[in-house]
Short mmCIF file of C-alpha atoms in Angstrom, two decimals:
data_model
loop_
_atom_site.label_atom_id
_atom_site.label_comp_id
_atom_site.label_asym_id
_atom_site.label_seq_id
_atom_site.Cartn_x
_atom_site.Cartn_y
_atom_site.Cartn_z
CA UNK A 1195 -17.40 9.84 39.70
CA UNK A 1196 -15.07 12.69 38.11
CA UNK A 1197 -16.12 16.00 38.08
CA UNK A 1198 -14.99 18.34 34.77
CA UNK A 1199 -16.44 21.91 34.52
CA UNK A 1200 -15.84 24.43 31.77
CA UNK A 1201 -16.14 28.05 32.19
CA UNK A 1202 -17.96 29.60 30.81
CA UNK A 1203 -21.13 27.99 30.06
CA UNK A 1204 -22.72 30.91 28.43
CA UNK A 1205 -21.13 33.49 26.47
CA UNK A 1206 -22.30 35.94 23.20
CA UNK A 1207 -19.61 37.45 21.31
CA UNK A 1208 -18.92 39.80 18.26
CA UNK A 1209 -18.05 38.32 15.30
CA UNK A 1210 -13.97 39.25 15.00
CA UNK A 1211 -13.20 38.25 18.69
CA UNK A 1212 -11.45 35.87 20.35
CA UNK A 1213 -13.29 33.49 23.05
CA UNK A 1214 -11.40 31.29 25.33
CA UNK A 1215 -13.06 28.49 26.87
CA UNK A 1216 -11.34 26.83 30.35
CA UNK A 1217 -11.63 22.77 30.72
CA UNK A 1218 -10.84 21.49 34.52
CA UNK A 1219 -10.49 17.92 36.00
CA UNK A 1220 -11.55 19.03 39.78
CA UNK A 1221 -10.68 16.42 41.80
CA UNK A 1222 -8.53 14.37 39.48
CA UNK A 1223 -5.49 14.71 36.80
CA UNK A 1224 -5.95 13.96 33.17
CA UNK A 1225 -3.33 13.89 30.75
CA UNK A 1226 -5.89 13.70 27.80
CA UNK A 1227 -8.44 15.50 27.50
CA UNK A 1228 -11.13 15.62 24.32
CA UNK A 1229 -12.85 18.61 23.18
CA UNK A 1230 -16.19 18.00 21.19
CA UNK A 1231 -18.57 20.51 19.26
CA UNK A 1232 -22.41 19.25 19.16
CA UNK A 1233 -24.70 21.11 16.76
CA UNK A 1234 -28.72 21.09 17.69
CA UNK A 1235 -30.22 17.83 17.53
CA UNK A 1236 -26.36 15.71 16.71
CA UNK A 1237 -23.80 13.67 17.54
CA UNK A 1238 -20.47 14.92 19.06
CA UNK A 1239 -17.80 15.77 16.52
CA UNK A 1240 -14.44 15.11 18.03
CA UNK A 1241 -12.34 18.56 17.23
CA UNK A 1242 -9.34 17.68 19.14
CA UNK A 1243 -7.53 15.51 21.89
CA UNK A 1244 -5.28 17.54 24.14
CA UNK A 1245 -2.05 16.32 25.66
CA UNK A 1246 -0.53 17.45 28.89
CA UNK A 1247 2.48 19.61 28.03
CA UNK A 1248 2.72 18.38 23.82
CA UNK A 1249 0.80 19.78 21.07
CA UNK A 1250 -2.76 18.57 20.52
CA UNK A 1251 -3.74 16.65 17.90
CA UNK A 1252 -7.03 17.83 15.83
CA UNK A 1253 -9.59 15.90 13.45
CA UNK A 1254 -9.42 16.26 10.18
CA UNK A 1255 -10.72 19.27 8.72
CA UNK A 1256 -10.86 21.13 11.86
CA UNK A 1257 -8.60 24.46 11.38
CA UNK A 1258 -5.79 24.61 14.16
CA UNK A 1259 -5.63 28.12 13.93
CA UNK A 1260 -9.07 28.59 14.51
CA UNK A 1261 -9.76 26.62 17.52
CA UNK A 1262 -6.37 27.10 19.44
CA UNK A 1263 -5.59 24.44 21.92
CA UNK A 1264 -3.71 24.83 25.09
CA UNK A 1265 -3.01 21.63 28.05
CA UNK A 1266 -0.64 23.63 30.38
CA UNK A 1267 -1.28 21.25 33.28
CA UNK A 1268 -2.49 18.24 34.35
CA UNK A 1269 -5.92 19.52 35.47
CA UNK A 1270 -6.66 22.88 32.52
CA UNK A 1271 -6.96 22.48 28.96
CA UNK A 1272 -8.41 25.59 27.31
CA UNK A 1273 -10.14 25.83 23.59
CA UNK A 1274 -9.59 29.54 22.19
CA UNK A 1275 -11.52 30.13 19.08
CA UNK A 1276 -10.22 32.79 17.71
CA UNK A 1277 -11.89 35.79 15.19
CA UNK A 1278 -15.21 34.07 15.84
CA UNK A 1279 -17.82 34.08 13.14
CA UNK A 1280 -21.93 33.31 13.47
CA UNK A 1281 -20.76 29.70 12.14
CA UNK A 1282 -18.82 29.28 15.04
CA UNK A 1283 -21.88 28.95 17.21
CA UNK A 1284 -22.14 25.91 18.93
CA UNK A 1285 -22.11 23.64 22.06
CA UNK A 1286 -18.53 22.57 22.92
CA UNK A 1287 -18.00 19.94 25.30
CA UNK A 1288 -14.48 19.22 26.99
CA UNK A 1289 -14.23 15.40 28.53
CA UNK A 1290 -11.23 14.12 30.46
CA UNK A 1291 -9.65 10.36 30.39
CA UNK A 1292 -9.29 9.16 33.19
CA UNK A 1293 -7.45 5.47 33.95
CA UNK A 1294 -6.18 3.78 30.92
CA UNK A 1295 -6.75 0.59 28.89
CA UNK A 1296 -9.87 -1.57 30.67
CA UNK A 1297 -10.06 0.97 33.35
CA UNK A 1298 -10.41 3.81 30.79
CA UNK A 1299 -13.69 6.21 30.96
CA UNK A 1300 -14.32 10.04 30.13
CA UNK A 1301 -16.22 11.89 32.56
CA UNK A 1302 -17.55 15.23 30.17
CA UNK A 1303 -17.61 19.15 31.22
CA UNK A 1304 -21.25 20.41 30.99
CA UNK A 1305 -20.89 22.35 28.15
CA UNK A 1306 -20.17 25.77 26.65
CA UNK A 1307 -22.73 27.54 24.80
CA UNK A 1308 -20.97 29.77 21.96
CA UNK A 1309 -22.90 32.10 20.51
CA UNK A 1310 -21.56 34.73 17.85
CA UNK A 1311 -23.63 37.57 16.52
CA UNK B 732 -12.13 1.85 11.64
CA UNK B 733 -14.73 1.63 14.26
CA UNK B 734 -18.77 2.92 14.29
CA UNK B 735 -21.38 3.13 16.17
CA UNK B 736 -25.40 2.73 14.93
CA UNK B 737 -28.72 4.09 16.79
CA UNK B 738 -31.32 3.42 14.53
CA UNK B 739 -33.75 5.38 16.34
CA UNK B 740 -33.84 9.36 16.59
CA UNK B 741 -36.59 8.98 18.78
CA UNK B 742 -38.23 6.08 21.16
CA UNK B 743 -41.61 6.71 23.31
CA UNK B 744 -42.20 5.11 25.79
CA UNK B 745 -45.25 5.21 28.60
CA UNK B 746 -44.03 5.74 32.57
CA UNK B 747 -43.72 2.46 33.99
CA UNK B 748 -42.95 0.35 31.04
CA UNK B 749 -39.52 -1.24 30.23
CA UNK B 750 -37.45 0.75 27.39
CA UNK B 751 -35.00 -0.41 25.18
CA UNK B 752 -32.70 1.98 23.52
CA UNK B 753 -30.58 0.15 20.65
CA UNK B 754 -27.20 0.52 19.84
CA UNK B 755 -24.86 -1.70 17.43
CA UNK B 756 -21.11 -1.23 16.74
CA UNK B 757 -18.51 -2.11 14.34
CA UNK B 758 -15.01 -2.07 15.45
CA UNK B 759 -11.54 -4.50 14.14
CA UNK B 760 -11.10 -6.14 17.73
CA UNK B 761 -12.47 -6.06 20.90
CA UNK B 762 -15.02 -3.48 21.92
CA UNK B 763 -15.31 -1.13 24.90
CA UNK B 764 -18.73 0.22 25.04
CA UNK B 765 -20.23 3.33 27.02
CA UNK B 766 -23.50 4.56 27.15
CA UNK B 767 -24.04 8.33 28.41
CA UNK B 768 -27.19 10.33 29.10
CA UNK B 769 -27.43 14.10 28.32
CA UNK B 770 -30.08 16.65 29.53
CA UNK B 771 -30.84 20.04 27.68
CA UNK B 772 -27.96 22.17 27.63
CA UNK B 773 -25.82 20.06 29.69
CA UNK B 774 -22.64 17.77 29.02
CA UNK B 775 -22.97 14.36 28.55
CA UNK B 776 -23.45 11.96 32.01
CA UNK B 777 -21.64 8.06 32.26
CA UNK B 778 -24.16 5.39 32.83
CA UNK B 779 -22.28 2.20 31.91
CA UNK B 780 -19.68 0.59 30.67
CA UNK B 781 -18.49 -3.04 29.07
CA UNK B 782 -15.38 -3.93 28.80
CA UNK B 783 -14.96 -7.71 29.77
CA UNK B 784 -16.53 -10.35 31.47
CA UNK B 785 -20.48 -10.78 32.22
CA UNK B 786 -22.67 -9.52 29.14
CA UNK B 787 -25.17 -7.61 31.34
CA UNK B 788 -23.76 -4.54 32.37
CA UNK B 789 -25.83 -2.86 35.25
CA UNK B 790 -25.36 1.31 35.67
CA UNK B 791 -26.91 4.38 36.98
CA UNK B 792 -30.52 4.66 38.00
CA UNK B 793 -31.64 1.76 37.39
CA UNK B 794 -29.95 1.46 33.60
CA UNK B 795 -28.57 -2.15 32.44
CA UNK B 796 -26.81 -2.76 28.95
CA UNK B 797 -26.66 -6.00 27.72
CA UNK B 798 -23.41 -6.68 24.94
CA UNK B 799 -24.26 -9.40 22.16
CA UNK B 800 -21.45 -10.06 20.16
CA UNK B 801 -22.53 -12.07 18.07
CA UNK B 802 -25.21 -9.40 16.71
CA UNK B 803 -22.71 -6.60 17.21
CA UNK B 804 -25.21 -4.98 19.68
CA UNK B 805 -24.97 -3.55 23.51
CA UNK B 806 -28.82 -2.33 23.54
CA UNK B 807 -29.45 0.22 27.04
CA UNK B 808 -32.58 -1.19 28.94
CA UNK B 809 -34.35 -0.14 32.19
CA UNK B 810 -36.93 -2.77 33.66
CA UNK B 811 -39.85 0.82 34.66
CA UNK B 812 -38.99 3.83 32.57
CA UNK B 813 -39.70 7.04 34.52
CA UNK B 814 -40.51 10.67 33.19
CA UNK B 815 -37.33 11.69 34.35
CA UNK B 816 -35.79 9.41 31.76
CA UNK B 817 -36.43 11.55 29.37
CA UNK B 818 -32.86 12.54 27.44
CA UNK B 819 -30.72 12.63 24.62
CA UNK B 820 -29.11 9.44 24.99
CA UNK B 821 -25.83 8.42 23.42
CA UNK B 822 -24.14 5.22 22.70
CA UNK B 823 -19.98 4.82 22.34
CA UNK B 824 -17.63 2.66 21.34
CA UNK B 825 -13.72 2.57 21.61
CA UNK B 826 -11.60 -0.33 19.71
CA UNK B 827 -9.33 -1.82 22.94
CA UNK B 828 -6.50 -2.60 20.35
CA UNK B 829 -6.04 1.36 19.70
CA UNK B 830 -4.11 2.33 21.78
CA UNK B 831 -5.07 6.01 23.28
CA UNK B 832 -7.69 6.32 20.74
CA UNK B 833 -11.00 8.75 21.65
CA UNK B 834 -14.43 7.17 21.82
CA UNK B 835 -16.61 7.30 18.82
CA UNK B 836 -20.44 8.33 19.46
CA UNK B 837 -23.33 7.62 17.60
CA UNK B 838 -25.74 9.85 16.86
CA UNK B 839 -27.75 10.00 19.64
CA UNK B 840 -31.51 8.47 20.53
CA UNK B 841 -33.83 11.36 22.29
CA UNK B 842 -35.88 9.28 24.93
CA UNK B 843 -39.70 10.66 25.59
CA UNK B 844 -41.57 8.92 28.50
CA UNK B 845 -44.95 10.15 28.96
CA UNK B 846 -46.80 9.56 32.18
#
């Protein structure tokens, strides 16, 4: 099947920085991708879907400013959360679409452990 | 607006036995249903998929998911459950008149088989 990764799949980070997180369809192009947060022992909360080369579109009552979204090509969407606080620890998980209508199915990144201190 | 139920946190099972992980959805028209698999600290994995024609769906290792629309249901089975089974396992839905929309996931079932 597809193969996403994310980069990185670890990081720590002051509270008050900025931590970009990379989302990449390897061997295919995706003009949507999804980007998910998953506390311990939940569900996947949908933050946002990307678009190639438009704005993306977030879930209610996730701050834009916050969690800056970028699709600058078919094949990278990255997930900057910016002046990061210990709440902003999570697991995010990028997925891309890939086909459309029947054919339709998201092949997920492995994950991106955020942890803020 | 469309939903997804997994009554179960948490289903044991011994090695060797069949499992049955249960899922039911609500959506406005037809369903497309997904099941994916996740191990610790990983992203999630596909398994299976309906989206039209024969009920039972047959995926990865060994997985089958049978849809019952008339009880709303597409339950995830496996005929011998094996220790590496064990996983967070997660049941989607997406409405196929929605256009683009993303898939909703329920809350996830955490599979134990013991040997």
């Amino acid at each position: 099947g597809a193969v996403v990764s994310q980069h990185p799949s670890w990081v720590i980070c002051k509270s008050g920085t900025s931590v970009k997180i990379e989302c990449r369809s390897l061997d295919f192009q995706a003009t949507t991708m999804f980007w998910y947060r998953q506390f311990p022992k939940q569900s996947l909360m949908l933050m946002a879907t990307s678009n190639e080369g438009s704005k993306a579109t977030y879930e209610q009552g996730v701050e834009k400013d916050k969690f800056l979204i970028n699709h600058a090509s078919l094949t990278l969407s990255t997930l900057t959360v910016t002046s990061a606080h210990p709440e902003d620890s999570s697991f995010y998980i990028c997925s891309a679409r890939v086909g459309g209508g029947r054919v339709e199915t998201q092949y997920f990144g492995p994950g991106t452990r955020l942890l803020v201190l | 607006a469309q939903s997804v139920a997994q009554p179960e946190d948490q289903v044991n099972v011994a090695e060797g036995n069949p499992l049955t992980v249960k899922c039911t959805y609500s959506v406005s028209g037809n369903p497309y249903l997904f099941w994916y698999v996740q191990y610790p600290n990983r992203g999630l994995q596909f398994l299976l998929k309906y989206i039209t024609g024969d009920n039972l769906v047959k995926g990865s290792y060994g997985f089958e998911a049978e849809f019952n629309k008339s009880q709303t249901s597409f339950h995830l089975k496996k005929p011998s459950a094996l220790v590496s089974d064990s996983a967070l396992y997660f049941c989607a839905v997406r409405d196929s008149s929605s256009g683009n929309t993303p898939l909703v996931f329920g809350k996830g079932t955490r599979l134990s088989v013991i040997a």
